[in-house]
Amino acid sequence: MATRCNRTILSSFRKFSQKTAIEVKIVEVGPRDGLQNEKKIVPTHVKVDFINKLSRTGLKSIEVTSFVSPKWVPQMGDNTEVFKTIDKLPGICYPVLVPNTLGLESAIAVGAKEIAVFASASEGFSRKNTNCSIEVGIQRIKQVINVAEKQNIKIRGYISCVVGCPYDGFIKPSEVAKLSEILLSLGCYEISLGDTIGVGTKTTIDNMIRSVLSVASADQIAIHCHDTYGQALANICTAFDAGVKVADSSVSGLGGCPYAKGASGNVATEDLVYMLHGLGANTGVDLNQLIDIGQFISKAIDKPTGSKVNKALYQNLENNKTVT
Ligand SMILES: CC(C)(COP(=O)([O-])OP(=O)([O-])OC[C@H]1O[C@@H](n2cnc3c(N)ncnc32)[C@H](O)[C@@H]1OP(=O)([O-])[O-])[C@@H](O)C(=O)NCCC(=O)NCCSC(=O)C[C@@](C)(O)CC(=O)[O-]
């Protein structure tokens, strides 16, 4: 028998699926957010192979690397080589994460057409992640955007810790709305709202999104959920119910932020696609290929997949092989 909580989630899913013939965009962040926290350096050719495989699944946006300081995040130290080597297929965006004008210069040098800037709704995380206050971070973003716009580079914005911070605790929705308004006014075309440590629930995510919707339209918002407490899919549905149509995810549930201890990976792309297809949404993404890619990258980093859907479908596949 369904629990009360299950019933709430199921009714939310139904409400969402009945609303529209849903068009949802997935931003795959596995190669950047997914791999950045891996201690053992993943060889560049594996990253390139990983991204090239992702490019052939139907995904339309793949965040491929970051131009941050290699002293801070050594795993992304091969950013230039990765970006230059990957196949860039028409119709697919390959954004890169940029923290400052130095990173932007490198992104421009390799020909990036879209960047992602990032800020935090919490002071504590801002200082740990970027070594500066929220205010100084905004000034850095302003400088980056001033240059990027002149180069016709598209700019996406991230806000971290939208419901909770590992250092400052609970974050007020009004703080997230305030920062969203600033990033949009500076020139970001979309704000990805990051539950960095995955503590959000339907209620806290709903309150936060409603607050952001007082300063932004739903098509200016994306949702970025880590799955530490197993709430990511429910939280994404909550965002979709509020009109959001873009979700970030990472194949195999890779990831975590080096400056948010204990945070698990992003919601797995396989799990998100499976849920969306179940809701009748059109993602344009081939789930079978994602399963293979999830297996490929999990083997490469020598970790079991963090995707429940991958485990289940891969097991079925293996069982069928044994039977036939
Ligand atoms: C912001 C800084 C750079 C400040 O770092 P800093 O140490 O305060 O800056 P600095 O200007 O004093 O520079 C220190 C050294 O780094 C170099 N440097 C400086 N910038 C760059 C650059 N762009 N590229 C290459 N090198 C760079 C710079 O040249 C210098 O080198 P040195 O003179 O010592 O030889 C640093 O704190 C940093 O790189 N932080 C990024 C940390 C990071 O990548 N975190 C993870 C990404 S955010 C995330 O995962 C959250 C998100 C987006 O997914 C959403 C969510 O889930 O919440």
GROMACS .gro file of C-alpha atoms and ligand atoms in nm:
model
  382
    1MET     CA    1   0.000   0.000   0.000
    2ALA     CA    2   0.134   0.341  -0.093
    3THR     CA    3   0.241   0.557   0.200
    4ARG     CA    4   0.110   0.912   0.233
    5CYS     CA    5   0.443   1.043   0.109
    6ASN     CA    6   0.442   0.810  -0.191
    7ARG     CA    7   0.089   0.918  -0.275
    8THR     CA    8   0.194   1.283  -0.268
    9ILE     CA    9   0.483   1.216  -0.503
   10LEU     CA   10   0.270   1.001  -0.734
   11SER     CA   11  -0.003   1.262  -0.753
   12SER     CA   12   0.263   1.522  -0.830
   13PHE     CA   13   0.397   1.299  -1.111
   14ARG     CA   14   0.045   1.257  -1.248
   15LYS     CA   15  -0.033   1.628  -1.227
   16PHE     CA   16   0.290   1.696  -1.412
   17SER     CA   17   0.231   1.433  -1.680
   18GLN     CA   18  -0.123   1.547  -1.747
   19LYS     CA   19  -0.034   1.913  -1.778
   20THR     CA   20   0.129   1.914  -2.119
   21ALA     CA   21   0.299   1.712  -2.384
   22ILE     CA   22   0.622   1.779  -2.203
   23GLU     CA   23   0.940   1.893  -2.372
   24VAL     CA   24   1.225   1.869  -2.128
   25LYS     CA   25   1.589   1.960  -2.175
   26ILE     CA   26   1.860   1.773  -1.992
   27VAL     CA   27   2.196   1.936  -1.929
   28GLU     CA   28   2.449   1.656  -1.885
   29VAL     CA   29   2.711   1.764  -1.632
   30GLY     CA   30   2.891   1.430  -1.582
   31PRO     CA   31   3.219   1.521  -1.752
   32ARG     CA   32   3.255   1.833  -1.533
   33ASP     CA   33   3.051   1.811  -1.211
   34GLY     CA   34   3.067   1.433  -1.226
   35LEU     CA   35   3.440   1.392  -1.262
   36GLN     CA   36   3.575   1.701  -1.083
   37ASN     CA   37   3.563   1.530  -0.744
   38GLU     CA   38   3.749   1.214  -0.852
   39LYS     CA   39   4.078   1.198  -0.665
   40LYS     CA   40   4.250   0.973  -0.920
   41ILE     CA   41   4.311   1.165  -1.241
   42VAL     CA   42   4.098   1.023  -1.521
   43PRO     CA   43   4.308   1.001  -1.840
   44THR     CA   44   4.222   1.267  -2.096
   45HIS     CA   45   4.146   1.010  -2.368
   46VAL     CA   46   3.885   0.851  -2.139
   47LYS     CA   47   3.718   1.189  -2.081
   48VAL     CA   48   3.718   1.255  -2.455
   49ASP     CA   49   3.573   0.912  -2.530
   50PHE     CA   50   3.311   0.966  -2.258
   51ILE     CA   51   3.202   1.301  -2.403
   52ASN     CA   52   3.202   1.171  -2.760
   53LYS     CA   53   2.976   0.884  -2.658
   54LEU     CA   54   2.742   1.127  -2.475
   55SER     CA   55   2.726   1.341  -2.789
   56ARG     CA   56   2.562   1.052  -2.971
   57THR     CA   57   2.280   0.986  -2.725
   58GLY     CA   58   2.052   1.273  -2.824
   59LEU     CA   59   2.161   1.500  -2.536
   60LYS     CA   60   2.164   1.862  -2.648
   61SER     CA   61   2.389   2.016  -2.384
   62ILE     CA   62   2.698   1.858  -2.228
   63GLU     CA   63   2.910   2.054  -1.981
   64VAL     CA   64   3.250   1.921  -2.072
   65THR     CA   65   3.508   2.071  -1.837
   66SER     CA   66   3.593   2.370  -1.620
   67PHE     CA   67   3.858   2.639  -1.659
   68VAL     CA   68   3.913   2.675  -1.286
   69SER     CA   69   4.248   2.683  -1.113
   70PRO     CA   70   4.422   2.344  -1.149
   71LYS     CA   71   4.564   2.405  -0.801
   72TRP     CA   72   4.209   2.391  -0.671
   73VAL     CA   73   4.070   2.117  -0.894
   74PRO     CA   74   4.354   1.914  -1.051
   75GLN     CA   75   4.107   1.676  -1.221
   76MET     CA   76   4.005   1.955  -1.461
   77GLY     CA   77   4.368   2.047  -1.541
   78ASP     CA   78   4.341   1.898  -1.892
   79ASN     CA   79   4.055   2.135  -1.983
   80THR     CA   80   4.217   2.276  -2.297
   81GLU     CA   81   4.310   1.936  -2.438
   82VAL     CA   82   3.967   1.790  -2.359
   83PHE     CA   83   3.781   2.078  -2.521
   84LYS     CA   84   4.003   2.084  -2.829
   85THR     CA   85   3.991   1.708  -2.884
   86ILE     CA   86   3.622   1.625  -2.843
   87ASP     CA   87   3.396   1.597  -3.147
   88LYS     CA   88   3.166   1.897  -3.155
   89LEU     CA   89   2.851   1.780  -3.323
   90PRO     CA   90   2.612   2.033  -3.476
   91GLY     CA   91   2.310   2.116  -3.260
   92ILE     CA   92   2.487   2.031  -2.934
   93CYS     CA   93   2.613   2.289  -2.682
   94TYR     CA   94   2.940   2.218  -2.503
   95PRO     CA   95   2.944   2.467  -2.213
   96VAL     CA   96   3.244   2.504  -1.981
   97LEU     CA   97   3.255   2.632  -1.624
   98VAL     CA   98   3.448   2.957  -1.571
   99PRO     CA   99   3.530   3.122  -1.233
  100ASN     CA  100   3.709   3.440  -1.343
  101THR     CA  101   3.850   3.632  -1.640
  102LEU     CA  102   4.160   3.412  -1.647
  103GLY     CA  103   3.938   3.108  -1.696
  104LEU     CA  104   3.737   3.297  -1.955
  105GLU     CA  105   4.051   3.378  -2.156
  106SER     CA  106   4.131   3.006  -2.173
  107ALA     CA  107   3.772   2.925  -2.269
  108ILE     CA  108   3.783   3.184  -2.547
  109ALA     CA  109   4.120   3.052  -2.666
  110VAL     CA  110   3.972   2.705  -2.726
  111GLY     CA  111   3.661   2.845  -2.893
  112ALA     CA  112   3.396   2.781  -2.628
  113LYS     CA  113   3.058   2.917  -2.736
  114GLU     CA  114   2.887   2.886  -2.398
  115ILE     CA  115   3.019   2.929  -2.045
  116ALA     CA  116   2.870   2.876  -1.701
  117VAL     CA  117   2.949   3.117  -1.420
  118PHE     CA  118   2.882   3.022  -1.060
  119ALA     CA  119   2.787   3.189  -0.736
  120SER     CA  120   2.665   3.068  -0.401
  121ALA     CA  121   2.358   3.163  -0.202
  122SER     CA  122   2.558   3.103   0.114
  123GLU     CA  123   2.857   3.301   0.233
  124GLY     CA  124   3.033   2.997   0.381
  125PHE     CA  125   3.024   2.793   0.061
  126SER     CA  126   3.124   3.093  -0.152
  127ARG     CA  127   3.443   3.133   0.052
  128LYS     CA  128   3.528   2.761   0.048
  129ASN     CA  129   3.452   2.713  -0.320
  130THR     CA  130   3.589   3.033  -0.471
  131ASN     CA  131   3.794   3.188  -0.191
  132CYS     CA  132   3.583   3.504  -0.188
  133SER     CA  133   3.261   3.650  -0.052
  134ILE     CA  134   2.933   3.640  -0.244
  135GLU     CA  135   2.975   4.010  -0.321
  136VAL     CA  136   3.328   3.972  -0.462
  137GLY     CA  137   3.207   3.665  -0.655
  138ILE     CA  138   2.938   3.877  -0.820
  139GLN     CA  139   3.199   4.136  -0.919
  140ARG     CA  140   3.410   3.859  -1.078
  141ILE     CA  141   3.106   3.731  -1.265
  142LYS     CA  142   3.033   4.084  -1.386
  143GLN     CA  143   3.387   4.110  -1.530
  144VAL     CA  144   3.353   3.770  -1.697
  145ILE     CA  145   3.016   3.856  -1.850
  146ASN     CA  146   3.138   4.194  -1.978
  147VAL     CA  147   3.407   4.022  -2.182
  148ALA     CA  148   3.203   3.713  -2.278
  149GLU     CA  149   2.914   3.917  -2.418
  150LYS     CA  150   3.150   4.102  -2.652
  151GLN     CA  151   3.254   3.761  -2.789
  152ASN     CA  152   2.890   3.652  -2.835
  153ILE     CA  153   2.939   3.376  -2.580
  154LYS     CA  154   2.621   3.249  -2.414
  155ILE     CA  155   2.626   3.264  -2.035
  156ARG     CA  156   2.451   3.028  -1.799
  157GLY     CA  157   2.456   3.093  -1.424
  158TYR     CA  158   2.469   2.850  -1.134
  159ILE     CA  159   2.364   2.920  -0.780
  160SER     CA  160   2.489   2.670  -0.523
  161CYS     CA  161   2.338   2.580  -0.187
  162VAL     CA  162   1.987   2.694  -0.280
  163VAL     CA  163   1.825   2.521   0.018
  164GLY     CA  164   2.110   2.426   0.247
  165CYS     CA  165   2.482   2.484   0.296
  166PRO     CA  166   2.735   2.253   0.463
  167TYR     CA  167   2.878   2.556   0.648
  168ASP     CA  168   2.586   2.797   0.701
  169GLY     CA  169   2.289   2.559   0.729
  170PHE     CA  170   1.943   2.654   0.602
  171ILE     CA  171   1.931   2.912   0.322
  172LYS     CA  172   1.640   3.153   0.291
  173PRO     CA  173   1.452   3.132  -0.042
  174SER     CA  174   1.462   3.514  -0.060
  175GLU     CA  175   1.846   3.501  -0.075
  176VAL     CA  176   1.828   3.269  -0.375
  177ALA     CA  177   1.573   3.494  -0.545
  178LYS     CA  178   1.790   3.800  -0.483
  179LEU     CA  179   2.096   3.634  -0.636
  180SER     CA  180   1.894   3.497  -0.929
  181GLU     CA  181   1.772   3.846  -1.008
  182ILE     CA  182   2.129   3.979  -1.001
  183LEU     CA  183   2.266   3.704  -1.229
  184LEU     CA  184   1.981   3.747  -1.476
  185SER     CA  185   2.028   4.124  -1.481
  186LEU     CA  186   2.400   4.074  -1.548
  187GLY     CA  187   2.321   3.869  -1.860
  188CYS     CA  188   2.278   3.502  -1.772
  189TYR     CA  189   2.016   3.347  -1.999
  190GLU     CA  190   1.931   3.078  -1.743
  191ILE     CA  191   1.995   3.015  -1.374
  192SER     CA  192   2.060   2.660  -1.264
  193LEU     CA  193   1.949   2.625  -0.903
  194GLY     CA  194   2.183   2.385  -0.728
  195ASP     CA  195   2.093   2.174  -0.428
  196THR     CA  196   2.465   2.117  -0.384
  197ILE     CA  197   2.443   1.884  -0.085
  198GLY     CA  198   2.112   1.721  -0.178
  199VAL     CA  199   1.927   1.817   0.140
  200GLY     CA  200   1.620   1.958  -0.033
  201THR     CA  201   1.275   1.809   0.001
  202LYS     CA  202   0.957   1.873  -0.198
  203THR     CA  203   0.862   2.148   0.048
  204THR     CA  204   1.193   2.333   0.064
  205ILE     CA  205   1.250   2.308  -0.312
  206ASP     CA  206   0.894   2.426  -0.381
  207ASN     CA  207   0.933   2.727  -0.149
  208MET     CA  208   1.267   2.816  -0.305
  209ILE     CA  209   1.142   2.785  -0.665
  210ARG     CA  210   0.828   2.990  -0.590
  211SER     CA  211   1.049   3.261  -0.446
  212VAL     CA  212   1.274   3.262  -0.754
  213LEU     CA  213   0.964   3.273  -0.975
  214SER     CA  214   0.882   3.611  -0.819
  215VAL     CA  215   1.186   3.754  -1.003
  216ALA     CA  216   1.228   3.518  -1.300
  217SER     CA  217   1.013   3.334  -1.549
  218ALA     CA  218   1.007   2.953  -1.546
  219ASP     CA  219   1.197   2.938  -1.875
  220GLN     CA  220   1.489   3.121  -1.711
  221ILE     CA  221   1.532   2.849  -1.448
  222ALA     CA  222   1.692   2.506  -1.442
  223ILE     CA  223   1.712   2.263  -1.153
  224HIS     CA  224   2.035   2.091  -1.043
  225CYS     CA  225   1.986   1.828  -0.775
  226HIS     CA  226   2.239   1.613  -0.596
  227ASP     CA  227   2.093   1.292  -0.462
  228THR     CA  228   2.251   1.261  -0.117
  229TYR     CA  229   1.919   1.193   0.058
  230GLY     CA  230   1.748   1.019  -0.236
  231GLN     CA  231   1.516   1.315  -0.295
  232ALA     CA  232   1.648   1.433  -0.630
  233LEU     CA  233   1.378   1.291  -0.862
  234ALA     CA  234   1.096   1.410  -0.637
  235ASN     CA  235   1.260   1.752  -0.615
  236ILE     CA  236   1.301   1.772  -0.992
  237CYS     CA  237   0.932   1.685  -1.033
  238THR     CA  238   0.849   1.963  -0.791
  239ALA     CA  239   1.043   2.206  -1.008
  240PHE     CA  240   0.868   2.074  -1.321
  241ASP     CA  241   0.532   2.119  -1.151
  242ALA     CA  242   0.628   2.484  -1.103
  243GLY     CA  243   0.694   2.514  -1.478
  244VAL     CA  244   1.070   2.451  -1.497
  245LYS     CA  245   1.167   2.250  -1.806
  246VAL     CA  246   1.545   2.210  -1.774
  247ALA     CA  247   1.721   1.969  -1.539
  248ASP     CA  248   2.091   1.898  -1.491
  249SER     CA  249   2.206   1.543  -1.432
  250SER     CA  250   2.509   1.327  -1.453
  251VAL     CA  251   2.540   0.981  -1.610
  252SER     CA  252   2.581   0.708  -1.351
  253GLY     CA  253   2.508   0.964  -1.078
  254LEU     CA  254   2.871   1.071  -1.086
  255GLY     CA  255   2.988   1.361  -0.888
  256GLY     CA  256   3.002   1.579  -0.588
  257CYS     CA  257   3.170   1.906  -0.516
  258PRO     CA  258   3.523   1.906  -0.370
  259TYR     CA  259   3.414   2.189  -0.138
  260ALA     CA  260   3.093   2.026  -0.010
  261LYS     CA  261   3.206   1.731   0.198
  262GLY     CA  262   2.962   1.441   0.216
  263ALA     CA  263   2.759   1.553  -0.085
  264SER     CA  264   2.687   1.267  -0.321
  265GLY     CA  265   2.661   1.277  -0.697
  266ASN     CA  266   2.407   1.446  -0.916
  267VAL     CA  267   2.082   1.275  -0.998
  268ALA     CA  268   2.173   1.004  -1.249
  269THR     CA  269   2.083   1.087  -1.609
  270GLU     CA  270   1.958   0.731  -1.662
  271ASP     CA  271   1.717   0.769  -1.366
  272LEU     CA  272   1.597   1.108  -1.487
  273VAL     CA  273   1.541   0.990  -1.845
  274TYR     CA  274   1.360   0.675  -1.726
  275MET     CA  275   1.129   0.888  -1.508
  276LEU     CA  276   1.066   1.140  -1.786
  277HIS     CA  277   0.990   0.872  -2.043
  278GLY     CA  278   0.750   0.718  -1.794
  279LEU     CA  279   0.575   1.052  -1.777
  280GLY     CA  280   0.546   1.066  -2.153
  281ALA     CA  281   0.803   1.343  -2.184
  282ASN     CA  282   1.004   1.387  -2.497
  283THR     CA  283   1.372   1.396  -2.403
  284GLY     CA  284   1.513   1.283  -2.738
  285VAL     CA  285   1.767   1.080  -2.541
  286ASP     CA  286   1.845   0.711  -2.602
  287LEU     CA  287   1.830   0.537  -2.263
  288ASN     CA  288   2.003   0.218  -2.385
  289GLN     CA  289   2.306   0.417  -2.493
  290LEU     CA  290   2.314   0.594  -2.157
  291ILE     CA  291   2.320   0.256  -1.983
  292ASP     CA  292   2.628   0.153  -2.183
  293ILE     CA  293   2.799   0.488  -2.119
  294GLY     CA  294   2.719   0.466  -1.747
  295GLN     CA  295   2.886   0.124  -1.740
  296PHE     CA  296   3.182   0.256  -1.939
  297ILE     CA  297   3.253   0.550  -1.707
  298SER     CA  298   3.189   0.350  -1.388
  299LYS     CA  299   3.447   0.094  -1.500
  300ALA     CA  300   3.689   0.372  -1.595
  301ILE     CA  301   3.678   0.523  -1.245
  302ASP     CA  302   3.648   0.182  -1.081
  303LYS     CA  303   3.326   0.258  -0.893
  304PRO     CA  304   2.983   0.097  -0.908
  305THR     CA  305   2.719   0.294  -1.093
  306GLY     CA  306   2.516   0.532  -0.879
  307SER     CA  307   2.213   0.487  -1.107
  308LYS     CA  308   1.939   0.252  -0.992
  309VAL     CA  309   1.798   0.238  -1.345
  310ASN     CA  310   2.138   0.149  -1.484
  311LYS     CA  311   2.180  -0.133  -1.231
  312ALA     CA  312   1.835  -0.273  -1.308
  313LEU     CA  313   1.848  -0.249  -1.686
  314TYR     CA  314   2.207  -0.367  -1.713
  315GLN     CA  315   2.123  -0.667  -1.496
  316ASN     CA  316   1.825  -0.749  -1.723
  317LEU     CA  317   2.050  -0.723  -2.025
  318GLU     CA  318   2.307  -0.958  -1.869
  319ASN     CA  319   2.035  -1.206  -1.764
  320ASN     CA  320   1.893  -1.209  -2.116
  321LYS     CA  321   2.239  -1.276  -2.254
  322THR     CA  322   2.271  -1.578  -2.021
  323VAL     CA  323   1.929  -1.714  -2.121
  324THR     CA  324   1.982  -1.691  -2.497
  325LIG     C1  325   3.813   3.102  -0.816
  325LIG     C2  326   3.956   3.062  -0.791
  325LIG     C3  327   4.033   3.059  -0.920
  325LIG     C4  328   4.017   3.160  -0.696
  325LIG     O1  329   4.139   3.109  -0.647
  325LIG     P1  330   4.241   3.199  -0.568
  325LIG     O2  331   4.352   3.109  -0.520
  325LIG     O3  332   4.172   3.281  -0.466
  325LIG     O4  333   4.283   3.296  -0.685
  325LIG     P2  334   4.412   3.363  -0.729
  325LIG     O5  335   4.367   3.463  -0.828
  325LIG     O6  336   4.490   3.408  -0.610
  325LIG     O7  337   4.495   3.249  -0.806
  325LIG     C5  338   4.569   3.148  -0.743
  325LIG     C6  339   4.644   3.071  -0.849
  325LIG     O8  340   4.551   3.005  -0.936
  325LIG     C7  341   4.569   3.053  -1.070
  325LIG     N1  342   4.438   3.070  -1.131
  325LIG     C8  343   4.338   3.149  -1.090
  325LIG     N2  344   4.233   3.134  -1.170
  325LIG     C9  345   4.267   3.044  -1.263
  325LIG    C10  346   4.199   2.989  -1.374
  325LIG     N3  347   4.073   3.023  -1.402
  325LIG     N4  348   4.263   2.899  -1.450
  325LIG    C11  349   4.390   2.861  -1.421
  325LIG     N5  350   4.460   2.911  -1.315
  325LIG    C12  351   4.398   3.002  -1.239
  325LIG    C13  352   4.640   3.186  -1.055
  325LIG     O9  353   4.711   3.217  -1.173
  325LIG    C14  354   4.729   3.160  -0.937
  325LIG    O10  355   4.840   3.083  -0.981
  325LIG     P3  356   4.989   3.107  -0.914
  325LIG    O11  357   5.017   3.252  -0.935
  325LIG    O12  358   4.974   3.068  -0.769
  325LIG    O13  359   5.076   3.013  -0.993
  325LIG    C15  360   3.962   2.922  -0.726
  325LIG    O14  361   3.901   2.932  -0.603
  325LIG    C16  362   3.893   2.817  -0.807
  325LIG    O15  363   3.940   2.777  -0.913
  325LIG     N6  364   3.777   2.769  -0.757
  325LIG    C17  365   3.695   2.675  -0.831
  325LIG    C18  366   3.658   2.564  -0.743
  325LIG    C19  367   3.572   2.469  -0.822
  325LIG    O16  368   3.597   2.439  -0.938
  325LIG     N7  369   3.467   2.416  -0.755
  325LIG    C20  370   3.376   2.324  -0.818
  325LIG    C21  371   3.289   2.387  -0.921
  325LIG     S1  372   3.143   2.466  -0.855
  325LIG    C22  373   3.034   2.337  -0.831
  325LIG    O17  374   3.068   2.223  -0.846
  325LIG    C23  375   2.890   2.367  -0.797
  325LIG    C24  376   2.796   2.354  -0.916
  325LIG    C25  377   2.829   2.459  -1.021
  325LIG    O18  378   2.810   2.227  -0.980
  325LIG    C26  379   2.648   2.371  -0.874
  325LIG    C27  380   2.612   2.300  -0.745
  325LIG    O19  381   2.601   2.176  -0.743
  325LIG    O20  382   2.600   2.368  -0.646
   0.00000   0.00000   0.00000
